[in-house]
mmCIF file with all atom_site columns, C-alpha atoms in Angstrom:
data_model
loop_
_atom_site.group_PDB
_atom_site.id
_atom_site.type_symbol
_atom_site.label_atom_id
_atom_site.label_alt_id
_atom_site.label_comp_id
_atom_site.label_asym_id
_atom_site.label_entity_id
_atom_site.label_seq_id
_atom_site.pdbx_PDB_ins_code
_atom_site.Cartn_x
_atom_site.Cartn_y
_atom_site.Cartn_z
_atom_site.occupancy
_atom_site.B_iso_or_equiv
_atom_site.pdbx_formal_charge
_atom_site.auth_seq_id
_atom_site.auth_comp_id
_atom_site.auth_asym_id
_atom_site.auth_atom_id
_atom_site.pdbx_PDB_model_num
ATOM 1   C CA . UNK A 1 1   ? 88.972  82.417  82.735  1.00 0.00 ? 1   UNK A CA 1
ATOM 2   C CA . UNK A 1 2   ? 89.358  86.016  81.582  1.00 0.00 ? 2   UNK A CA 1
ATOM 3   C CA . UNK A 1 3   ? 91.829  88.497  82.997  1.00 0.00 ? 3   UNK A CA 1
ATOM 4   C CA . UNK A 1 4   ? 89.180  90.218  85.163  1.00 0.00 ? 4   UNK A CA 1
ATOM 5   C CA . UNK A 1 5   ? 88.236  86.928  86.818  1.00 0.00 ? 5   UNK A CA 1
ATOM 6   C CA . UNK A 1 6   ? 91.886  85.938  87.168  1.00 0.00 ? 6   UNK A CA 1
ATOM 7   C CA . UNK A 1 7   ? 92.774  89.222  88.867  1.00 0.00 ? 7   UNK A CA 1
ATOM 8   C CA . UNK A 1 8   ? 89.655  89.127  91.084  1.00 0.00 ? 8   UNK A CA 1
ATOM 9   C CA . UNK A 1 9   ? 90.686  85.648  92.249  1.00 0.00 ? 9   UNK A CA 1
ATOM 10  C CA . UNK A 1 10  ? 94.225  86.919  92.821  1.00 0.00 ? 10  UNK A CA 1
ATOM 11  C CA . UNK A 1 11  ? 92.910  89.807  94.937  1.00 0.00 ? 11  UNK A CA 1
ATOM 12  C CA . UNK A 1 12  ? 90.873  87.395  97.050  1.00 0.00 ? 12  UNK A CA 1
ATOM 13  C CA . UNK A 1 13  ? 93.992  85.297  97.541  1.00 0.00 ? 13  UNK A CA 1
ATOM 14  C CA . UNK A 1 14  ? 96.035  88.377  98.478  1.00 0.00 ? 14  UNK A CA 1
ATOM 15  C CA . UNK A 1 15  ? 93.497  89.341  101.183 1.00 0.00 ? 15  UNK A CA 1
ATOM 16  C CA . UNK A 1 16  ? 94.002  85.904  102.758 1.00 0.00 ? 16  UNK A CA 1
ATOM 17  C CA . UNK A 1 17  ? 97.820  86.006  102.486 1.00 0.00 ? 17  UNK A CA 1
ATOM 18  C CA . UNK A 1 18  ? 98.787  89.517  103.591 1.00 0.00 ? 18  UNK A CA 1
ATOM 19  C CA . UNK A 1 19  ? 101.894 88.293  105.406 1.00 0.00 ? 19  UNK A CA 1
ATOM 20  C CA . UNK A 1 20  ? 103.230 86.434  102.340 1.00 0.00 ? 20  UNK A CA 1
ATOM 21  C CA . UNK A 1 21  ? 105.524 87.760  99.627  1.00 0.00 ? 21  UNK A CA 1
ATOM 22  C CA . UNK A 1 22  ? 103.207 90.023  97.602  1.00 0.00 ? 22  UNK A CA 1
ATOM 23  C CA . UNK A 1 23  ? 105.836 91.413  95.283  1.00 0.00 ? 23  UNK A CA 1
ATOM 24  C CA . UNK A 1 24  ? 105.067 91.948  91.607  1.00 0.00 ? 24  UNK A CA 1
ATOM 25  C CA . UNK A 1 25  ? 107.453 89.121  90.808  1.00 0.00 ? 25  UNK A CA 1
ATOM 26  C CA . UNK A 1 26  ? 105.673 86.632  93.103  1.00 0.00 ? 26  UNK A CA 1
ATOM 27  C CA . UNK A 1 27  ? 102.159 87.596  91.995  1.00 0.00 ? 27  UNK A CA 1
ATOM 28  C CA . UNK A 1 28  ? 103.091 87.640  88.293  1.00 0.00 ? 28  UNK A CA 1
ATOM 29  C CA . UNK A 1 29  ? 104.512 84.144  88.714  1.00 0.00 ? 29  UNK A CA 1
ATOM 30  C CA . UNK A 1 30  ? 101.290 83.073  90.444  1.00 0.00 ? 30  UNK A CA 1
ATOM 31  C CA . UNK A 1 31  ? 99.341  84.292  87.385  1.00 0.00 ? 31  UNK A CA 1
ATOM 32  C CA . UNK A 1 32  ? 101.771 82.686  84.965  1.00 0.00 ? 32  UNK A CA 1
ATOM 33  C CA . UNK A 1 33  ? 102.797 86.005  83.409  1.00 0.00 ? 33  UNK A CA 1
ATOM 34  C CA . UNK A 1 34  ? 105.962 88.027  82.994  1.00 0.00 ? 34  UNK A CA 1
ATOM 35  C CA . UNK A 1 35  ? 106.303 90.928  85.403  1.00 0.00 ? 35  UNK A CA 1
ATOM 36  C CA . UNK A 1 36  ? 105.963 93.527  82.676  1.00 0.00 ? 36  UNK A CA 1
ATOM 37  C CA . UNK A 1 37  ? 102.858 91.920  81.143  1.00 0.00 ? 37  UNK A CA 1
ATOM 38  C CA . UNK A 1 38  ? 101.334 91.392  84.571  1.00 0.00 ? 38  UNK A CA 1
ATOM 39  C CA . UNK A 1 39  ? 101.799 95.030  85.642  1.00 0.00 ? 39  UNK A CA 1
ATOM 40  C CA . UNK A 1 40  ? 100.311 96.391  82.414  1.00 0.00 ? 40  UNK A CA 1
ATOM 41  C CA . UNK A 1 41  ? 97.406  93.925  82.305  1.00 0.00 ? 41  UNK A CA 1
ATOM 42  C CA . UNK A 1 42  ? 96.558  94.357  85.988  1.00 0.00 ? 42  UNK A CA 1
ATOM 43  C CA . UNK A 1 43  ? 96.444  98.133  85.700  1.00 0.00 ? 43  UNK A CA 1
ATOM 44  C CA . UNK A 1 44  ? 94.414  98.025  82.468  1.00 0.00 ? 44  UNK A CA 1
ATOM 45  C CA . UNK A 1 45  ? 91.840  95.595  83.875  1.00 0.00 ? 45  UNK A CA 1
ATOM 46  C CA . UNK A 1 46  ? 91.629  96.653  87.528  1.00 0.00 ? 46  UNK A CA 1
ATOM 47  C CA . UNK A 1 47  ? 92.174  100.425 87.017  1.00 0.00 ? 47  UNK A CA 1
ATOM 48  C CA . UNK A 1 48  ? 94.715  100.655 89.842  1.00 0.00 ? 48  UNK A CA 1
ATOM 49  C CA . UNK A 1 49  ? 98.231  99.524  90.534  1.00 0.00 ? 49  UNK A CA 1
ATOM 50  C CA . UNK A 1 50  ? 99.013  96.312  92.351  1.00 0.00 ? 50  UNK A CA 1
ATOM 51  C CA . UNK A 1 51  ? 100.823 98.276  95.083  1.00 0.00 ? 51  UNK A CA 1
ATOM 52  C CA . UNK A 1 52  ? 97.680  100.372 95.611  1.00 0.00 ? 52  UNK A CA 1
ATOM 53  C CA . UNK A 1 53  ? 95.529  97.266  96.033  1.00 0.00 ? 53  UNK A CA 1
ATOM 54  C CA . UNK A 1 54  ? 97.979  95.534  98.380  1.00 0.00 ? 54  UNK A CA 1
ATOM 55  C CA . UNK A 1 55  ? 98.146  98.626  100.588 1.00 0.00 ? 55  UNK A CA 1
ATOM 56  C CA . UNK A 1 56  ? 94.333  98.918  100.495 1.00 0.00 ? 56  UNK A CA 1
ATOM 57  C CA . UNK A 1 57  ? 93.968  95.291  101.605 1.00 0.00 ? 57  UNK A CA 1
ATOM 58  C CA . UNK A 1 58  ? 96.561  95.659  104.360 1.00 0.00 ? 58  UNK A CA 1
ATOM 59  C CA . UNK A 1 59  ? 95.041  98.874  105.710 1.00 0.00 ? 59  UNK A CA 1
ATOM 60  C CA . UNK A 1 60  ? 91.601  97.232  105.695 1.00 0.00 ? 60  UNK A CA 1
ATOM 61  C CA . UNK A 1 61  ? 92.949  94.296  107.689 1.00 0.00 ? 61  UNK A CA 1
ATOM 62  C CA . UNK A 1 62  ? 94.684  96.689  110.090 1.00 0.00 ? 62  UNK A CA 1
ATOM 63  C CA . UNK A 1 63  ? 91.415  98.596  110.630 1.00 0.00 ? 63  UNK A CA 1
ATOM 64  C CA . UNK A 1 64  ? 89.618  95.386  111.585 1.00 0.00 ? 64  UNK A CA 1
ATOM 65  C CA . UNK A 1 65  ? 92.441  94.387  113.935 1.00 0.00 ? 65  UNK A CA 1
ATOM 66  C CA . UNK A 1 66  ? 92.518  97.814  115.580 1.00 0.00 ? 66  UNK A CA 1
ATOM 67  C CA . UNK A 1 67  ? 88.754  97.697  116.097 1.00 0.00 ? 67  UNK A CA 1
ATOM 68  C CA . UNK A 1 68  ? 89.099  94.436  117.999 1.00 0.00 ? 68  UNK A CA 1
ATOM 69  C CA . UNK A 1 69  ? 91.363  96.310  120.424 1.00 0.00 ? 69  UNK A CA 1
ATOM 70  C CA . UNK A 1 70  ? 93.235  93.208  121.557 1.00 0.00 ? 70  UNK A CA 1
ATOM 71  C CA . UNK A 1 71  ? 96.506  93.748  119.655 1.00 0.00 ? 71  UNK A CA 1
ATOM 72  C CA . UNK A 1 72  ? 99.134  96.443  119.987 1.00 0.00 ? 72  UNK A CA 1
ATOM 73  C CA . UNK A 1 73  ? 99.803  98.664  116.981 1.00 0.00 ? 73  UNK A CA 1
ATOM 74  C CA . UNK A 1 74  ? 103.099 96.813  116.480 1.00 0.00 ? 74  UNK A CA 1
ATOM 75  C CA . UNK A 1 75  ? 101.267 93.466  116.422 1.00 0.00 ? 75  UNK A CA 1
ATOM 76  C CA . UNK A 1 76  ? 98.637  94.874  114.049 1.00 0.00 ? 76  UNK A CA 1
ATOM 77  C CA . UNK A 1 77  ? 101.393 96.024  111.683 1.00 0.00 ? 77  UNK A CA 1
ATOM 78  C CA . UNK A 1 78  ? 102.870 92.540  111.631 1.00 0.00 ? 78  UNK A CA 1
ATOM 79  C CA . UNK A 1 79  ? 99.542  90.700  111.280 1.00 0.00 ? 79  UNK A CA 1
ATOM 80  C CA . UNK A 1 80  ? 98.388  92.975  108.458 1.00 0.00 ? 80  UNK A CA 1
ATOM 81  C CA . UNK A 1 81  ? 101.588 92.364  106.518 1.00 0.00 ? 81  UNK A CA 1
ATOM 82  C CA . UNK A 1 82  ? 103.321 95.685  107.042 1.00 0.00 ? 82  UNK A CA 1
ATOM 83  C CA . UNK A 1 83  ? 107.009 95.227  107.693 1.00 0.00 ? 83  UNK A CA 1
ATOM 84  C CA . UNK A 1 84  ? 106.996 97.523  110.708 1.00 0.00 ? 84  UNK A CA 1
ATOM 85  C CA . UNK A 1 85  ? 104.886 99.962  112.672 1.00 0.00 ? 85  UNK A CA 1
ATOM 86  C CA . UNK A 1 86  ? 106.304 102.904 110.692 1.00 0.00 ? 86  UNK A CA 1
ATOM 87  C CA . UNK A 1 87  ? 105.030 101.413 107.410 1.00 0.00 ? 87  UNK A CA 1
ATOM 88  C CA . UNK A 1 88  ? 101.564 100.987 108.922 1.00 0.00 ? 88  UNK A CA 1
ATOM 89  C CA . UNK A 1 89  ? 101.631 104.579 110.150 1.00 0.00 ? 89  UNK A CA 1
ATOM 90  C CA . UNK A 1 90  ? 102.639 105.934 106.723 1.00 0.00 ? 90  UNK A CA 1
ATOM 91  C CA . UNK A 1 91  ? 99.906  103.906 105.001 1.00 0.00 ? 91  UNK A CA 1
ATOM 92  C CA . UNK A 1 92  ? 97.281  105.179 107.467 1.00 0.00 ? 92  UNK A CA 1
ATOM 93  C CA . UNK A 1 93  ? 98.387  108.763 106.968 1.00 0.00 ? 93  UNK A CA 1
ATOM 94  C CA . UNK A 1 94  ? 98.230  108.321 103.188 1.00 0.00 ? 94  UNK A CA 1
ATOM 95  C CA . UNK A 1 95  ? 94.838  106.576 103.157 1.00 0.00 ? 95  UNK A CA 1
ATOM 96  C CA . UNK A 1 96  ? 92.978  107.926 106.169 1.00 0.00 ? 96  UNK A CA 1
ATOM 97  C CA . UNK A 1 97  ? 94.831  111.133 107.052 1.00 0.00 ? 97  UNK A CA 1
ATOM 98  C CA . UNK A 1 98  ? 95.292  109.877 110.624 1.00 0.00 ? 98  UNK A CA 1
ATOM 99  C CA . UNK A 1 99  ? 97.562  107.561 112.575 1.00 0.00 ? 99  UNK A CA 1
ATOM 100 C CA . UNK A 1 100 ? 96.563  104.065 113.720 1.00 0.00 ? 100 UNK A CA 1
ATOM 101 C CA . UNK A 1 101 ? 96.470  105.347 117.307 1.00 0.00 ? 101 UNK A CA 1
ATOM 102 C CA . UNK A 1 102 ? 94.112  108.169 116.294 1.00 0.00 ? 102 UNK A CA 1
ATOM 103 C CA . UNK A 1 103 ? 91.897  105.647 114.485 1.00 0.00 ? 103 UNK A CA 1
ATOM 104 C CA . UNK A 1 104 ? 91.768  103.455 117.576 1.00 0.00 ? 104 UNK A CA 1
ATOM 105 C CA . UNK A 1 105 ? 90.777  106.450 119.741 1.00 0.00 ? 105 UNK A CA 1
ATOM 106 C CA . UNK A 1 106 ? 88.125  107.520 117.220 1.00 0.00 ? 106 UNK A CA 1
ATOM 107 C CA . UNK A 1 107 ? 86.768  103.991 117.060 1.00 0.00 ? 107 UNK A CA 1
ATOM 108 C CA . UNK A 1 108 ? 86.625  103.795 120.860 1.00 0.00 ? 108 UNK A CA 1
ATOM 109 C CA . UNK A 1 109 ? 84.697  107.098 120.999 1.00 0.00 ? 109 UNK A CA 1
ATOM 110 C CA . UNK A 1 110 ? 82.327  105.945 118.289 1.00 0.00 ? 110 UNK A CA 1
ATOM 111 C CA . UNK A 1 111 ? 81.260  102.736 120.031 1.00 0.00 ? 111 UNK A CA 1
ATOM 112 C CA . UNK A 1 112 ? 78.163  103.161 122.165 1.00 0.00 ? 112 UNK A CA 1
ATOM 113 C CA . UNK A 1 113 ? 78.702  102.468 125.812 1.00 0.00 ? 113 UNK A CA 1
ATOM 114 C CA . UNK A 1 114 ? 76.091  99.719  126.160 1.00 0.00 ? 114 UNK A CA 1
ATOM 115 C CA . UNK A 1 115 ? 75.884  99.506  129.958 1.00 0.00 ? 115 UNK A CA 1
ATOM 116 C CA . UNK A 1 116 ? 75.902  103.255 130.551 1.00 0.00 ? 116 UNK A CA 1
ATOM 117 C CA . UNK A 1 117 ? 73.317  103.916 127.868 1.00 0.00 ? 117 UNK A CA 1
ATOM 118 C CA . UNK A 1 118 ? 71.034  101.105 129.048 1.00 0.00 ? 118 UNK A CA 1
ATOM 119 C CA . UNK A 1 119 ? 71.161  102.423 132.613 1.00 0.00 ? 119 UNK A CA 1
ATOM 120 C CA . UNK A 1 120 ? 70.467  105.980 131.482 1.00 0.00 ? 120 UNK A CA 1
ATOM 121 C CA . UNK A 1 121 ? 67.519  104.886 129.333 1.00 0.00 ? 121 UNK A CA 1
ATOM 122 C CA . UNK A 1 122 ? 66.152  102.748 132.170 1.00 0.00 ? 122 UNK A CA 1
ATOM 123 C CA . UNK A 1 123 ? 66.286  105.677 134.570 1.00 0.00 ? 123 UNK A CA 1
ATOM 124 C CA . UNK A 1 124 ? 64.620  107.916 131.980 1.00 0.00 ? 124 UNK A CA 1
ATOM 125 C CA . UNK A 1 125 ? 67.455  110.426 132.323 1.00 0.00 ? 125 UNK A CA 1
ATOM 126 C CA . UNK A 1 126 ? 68.902  109.822 128.878 1.00 0.00 ? 126 UNK A CA 1
ATOM 127 C CA . UNK A 1 127 ? 68.319  113.237 127.314 1.00 0.00 ? 127 UNK A CA 1
ATOM 128 C CA . UNK A 1 128 ? 71.714  114.063 125.837 1.00 0.00 ? 128 UNK A CA 1
ATOM 129 C CA . UNK A 1 129 ? 73.388  113.115 122.647 1.00 0.00 ? 129 UNK A CA 1
ATOM 130 C CA . UNK A 1 130 ? 75.462  110.101 121.741 1.00 0.00 ? 130 UNK A CA 1
ATOM 131 C CA . UNK A 1 131 ? 78.045  109.293 119.156 1.00 0.00 ? 131 UNK A CA 1
ATOM 132 C CA . UNK A 1 132 ? 78.207  106.366 116.809 1.00 0.00 ? 132 UNK A CA 1
ATOM 133 C CA . UNK A 1 133 ? 80.216  105.288 113.805 1.00 0.00 ? 133 UNK A CA 1
ATOM 134 C CA . UNK A 1 134 ? 78.592  105.806 110.446 1.00 0.00 ? 134 UNK A CA 1
ATOM 135 C CA . UNK A 1 135 ? 80.277  103.773 107.707 1.00 0.00 ? 135 UNK A CA 1
ATOM 136 C CA . UNK A 1 136 ? 81.727  105.900 104.965 1.00 0.00 ? 136 UNK A CA 1
ATOM 137 C CA . UNK A 1 137 ? 84.402  105.483 102.350 1.00 0.00 ? 137 UNK A CA 1
ATOM 138 C CA . UNK A 1 138 ? 87.758  107.198 102.680 1.00 0.00 ? 138 UNK A CA 1
ATOM 139 C CA . UNK A 1 139 ? 89.811  106.476 99.582  1.00 0.00 ? 139 UNK A CA 1
ATOM 140 C CA . UNK A 1 140 ? 88.129  103.098 99.226  1.00 0.00 ? 140 UNK A CA 1
ATOM 141 C CA . UNK A 1 141 ? 88.584  101.977 102.834 1.00 0.00 ? 141 UNK A CA 1
ATOM 142 C CA . UNK A 1 142 ? 85.730  101.263 105.208 1.00 0.00 ? 142 UNK A CA 1
ATOM 143 C CA . UNK A 1 143 ? 86.128  103.725 108.045 1.00 0.00 ? 143 UNK A CA 1
ATOM 144 C CA . UNK A 1 144 ? 84.091  105.495 110.693 1.00 0.00 ? 144 UNK A CA 1
ATOM 145 C CA . UNK A 1 145 ? 82.923  109.062 110.703 1.00 0.00 ? 145 UNK A CA 1
ATOM 146 C CA . UNK A 1 146 ? 81.950  110.654 113.981 1.00 0.00 ? 146 UNK A CA 1
ATOM 147 C CA . UNK A 1 147 ? 78.340  111.776 113.759 1.00 0.00 ? 147 UNK A CA 1
ATOM 148 C CA . UNK A 1 148 ? 76.330  113.674 116.370 1.00 0.00 ? 148 UNK A CA 1
ATOM 149 C CA . UNK A 1 149 ? 72.835  112.325 116.863 1.00 0.00 ? 149 UNK A CA 1
ATOM 150 C CA . UNK A 1 150 ? 70.084  113.621 119.125 1.00 0.00 ? 150 UNK A CA 1
ATOM 151 C CA . UNK A 1 151 ? 68.895  110.958 121.528 1.00 0.00 ? 151 UNK A CA 1
ATOM 152 C CA . UNK A 1 152 ? 65.311  111.070 120.289 1.00 0.00 ? 152 UNK A CA 1
ATOM 153 C CA . UNK A 1 153 ? 66.158  110.428 116.642 1.00 0.00 ? 153 UNK A CA 1
ATOM 154 C CA . UNK A 1 154 ? 67.350  106.815 116.916 1.00 0.00 ? 154 UNK A CA 1
#
């Protein structure tokens, strides 16, 4: 197995173990490499730092958890592997330029209100606009962008 395949497998493992010890030391040991060799090889092959990938994976997991709406921001921080809510907040601000709470509000606005829209369409009074989430990439993270759409165009 080449380095690219080894690091791709490691990244898949990391995504499934976000609450584990993901330090350079632990991941280098998992790959059977010294820390120094691991850091240099990972960056050369994957074109990013390990810390950047780990944060990317944790923010992605946090986004999915926030979209479900069933966990508090504190619980999301813990489940996504952030040590505390403040770490989650800093990562969101760095990656998405918004707080987790702002993301949750944006996501709630972006979801179509199924019952209300069905009733409006059924009564033929649905003539306004609606909002939905259009997937886009913000620094490599799947996110939602608020887009205005005329009712007749969908």
